[in-house]
Amino acid sequence: MNKAYSAPNMMMGKWQLARPYIINQPFTTIYPLEEALKRGTIFPDLYKPYVSAEKKEVKEWKK
C-alpha cells in the first residue's frame, strides 16, 4: 500500500515531470463534528489558522 507509483513515462521531452513528496501522518485524534466544521478540518494536526503580516506586526509591537 505504501509503494511508490512509477509511471511508465515520467519524461516530457528532455524534462522530468515533478514528483510529490508526501509524509505519512499518524492518525491520532479528530475534532468533534461541530468543531471540525468551524475549523475547516477534522484533523487537529492540519489546523493552521492564517495570521496576516499586519496582525503579526501588531502582536510584536504590543510586547
PDB file of C-alpha atoms in Angstrom:
ATOM      1  CA  MET A   1       0.000   0.000   0.000  1.00  0.00           C
ATOM      2  CA  ASN A   2       2.908   2.357   0.683  1.00  0.00           C
ATOM      3  CA  LYS A   3       4.700   1.558  -2.574  1.00  0.00           C
ATOM      4  CA  ALA A   4       5.772   4.438  -4.768  1.00  0.00           C
ATOM      5  CA  TYR A   5       3.862   4.860  -8.013  1.00  0.00           C
ATOM      6  CA  SER A   6       6.071   4.709 -11.037  1.00  0.00           C
ATOM      7  CA  ALA A   7       4.504   5.830 -14.286  1.00  0.00           C
ATOM      8  CA  PRO A   8       5.810   4.211 -17.448  1.00  0.00           C
ATOM      9  CA  ASN A   9       6.943   7.559 -18.880  1.00  0.00           C
ATOM     10  CA  MET A  10       7.788  10.332 -16.394  1.00  0.00           C
ATOM     11  CA  MET A  11       9.582  12.382 -19.031  1.00  0.00           C
ATOM     12  CA  MET A  12       8.196  15.214 -21.120  1.00  0.00           C
ATOM     13  CA  GLY A  13      10.708  15.663 -23.860  1.00  0.00           C
ATOM     14  CA  LYS A  14      14.015  16.037 -22.039  1.00  0.00           C
ATOM     15  CA  TRP A  15      12.368  17.373 -18.836  1.00  0.00           C
ATOM     16  CA  GLN A  16      11.361  15.125 -15.975  1.00  0.00           C
ATOM     17  CA  LEU A  17       7.899  15.762 -14.523  1.00  0.00           C
ATOM     18  CA  ALA A  18       7.508  16.851 -10.894  1.00  0.00           C
ATOM     19  CA  ARG A  19       7.103  14.233  -8.185  1.00  0.00           C
ATOM     20  CA  PRO A  20       5.236  14.965  -4.945  1.00  0.00           C
ATOM     21  CA  TYR A  21       6.707  14.052  -1.577  1.00  0.00           C
ATOM     22  CA  ILE A  22       4.037  13.229   0.978  1.00  0.00           C
ATOM     23  CA  ILE A  23       4.943  12.419   4.560  1.00  0.00           C
ATOM     24  CA  ASN A  24       2.878   9.750   6.298  1.00  0.00           C
ATOM     25  CA  GLN A  25       0.801  11.241   9.082  1.00  0.00           C
ATOM     26  CA  PRO A  26      -0.112   9.081  12.043  1.00  0.00           C
ATOM     27  CA  PHE A  27      -3.807   9.022  12.888  1.00  0.00           C
ATOM     28  CA  THR A  28      -4.213  10.496  16.369  1.00  0.00           C
ATOM     29  CA  THR A  29      -7.471  12.242  17.187  1.00  0.00           C
ATOM     30  CA  ILE A  30     -10.239  14.043  15.365  1.00  0.00           C
ATOM     31  CA  TYR A  31     -12.333  17.095  16.200  1.00  0.00           C
ATOM     32  CA  PRO A  32     -15.996  16.679  17.085  1.00  0.00           C
ATOM     33  CA  LEU A  33     -18.201  17.445  14.058  1.00  0.00           C
ATOM     34  CA  GLU A  34     -19.221  20.973  15.204  1.00  0.00           C
ATOM     35  CA  GLU A  35     -15.602  21.964  15.861  1.00  0.00           C
ATOM     36  CA  ALA A  36     -14.406  20.405  12.602  1.00  0.00           C
ATOM     37  CA  LEU A  37     -16.923  22.431  10.607  1.00  0.00           C
ATOM     38  CA  LYS A  38     -15.781  25.651  12.309  1.00  0.00           C
ATOM     39  CA  ARG A  39     -12.090  24.947  11.726  1.00  0.00           C
ATOM     40  CA  GLY A  40     -12.395  23.507   8.206  1.00  0.00           C
ATOM     41  CA  THR A  41     -10.666  20.223   9.023  1.00  0.00           C
ATOM     42  CA  ILE A  42     -11.418  17.172  11.089  1.00  0.00           C
ATOM     43  CA  PHE A  43      -7.736  16.625  11.941  1.00  0.00           C
ATOM     44  CA  PRO A  44      -6.179  18.852  14.663  1.00  0.00           C
ATOM     45  CA  ASP A  45      -2.683  18.389  13.182  1.00  0.00           C
ATOM     46  CA  LEU A  46      -3.825  20.060   9.954  1.00  0.00           C
ATOM     47  CA  TYR A  47      -5.391  23.119  11.599  1.00  0.00           C
ATOM     48  CA  LYS A  48      -3.136  26.079  10.806  1.00  0.00           C
ATOM     49  CA  PRO A  49      -5.095  29.347  11.031  1.00  0.00           C
ATOM     50  CA  TYR A  50      -3.939  32.189   8.800  1.00  0.00           C
ATOM     51  CA  VAL A  51      -2.344  35.135  10.602  1.00  0.00           C
ATOM     52  CA  SER A  52      -1.752  38.153   8.393  1.00  0.00           C
ATOM     53  CA  ALA A  53       1.526  40.056   8.468  1.00  0.00           C
ATOM     54  CA  GLU A  54      -0.333  43.077   9.868  1.00  0.00           C
ATOM     55  CA  LYS A  55      -1.579  41.104  12.863  1.00  0.00           C
ATOM     56  CA  LYS A  56       1.927  39.726  13.452  1.00  0.00           C
ATOM     57  CA  GLU A  57       3.345  43.279  13.457  1.00  0.00           C
ATOM     58  CA  VAL A  58       0.724  44.490  15.950  1.00  0.00           C
ATOM     59  CA  LYS A  59       1.407  41.495  18.177  1.00  0.00           C
ATOM     60  CA  GLU A  60       5.160  42.198  18.113  1.00  0.00           C
ATOM     61  CA  TRP A  61       4.580  45.911  18.796  1.00  0.00           C
ATOM     62  CA  LYS A  62       2.422  45.231  21.882  1.00  0.00           C
ATOM     63  CA  LYS A  63       5.115  43.097  23.561  1.00  0.00           C
TER      64      LYS A  63
END
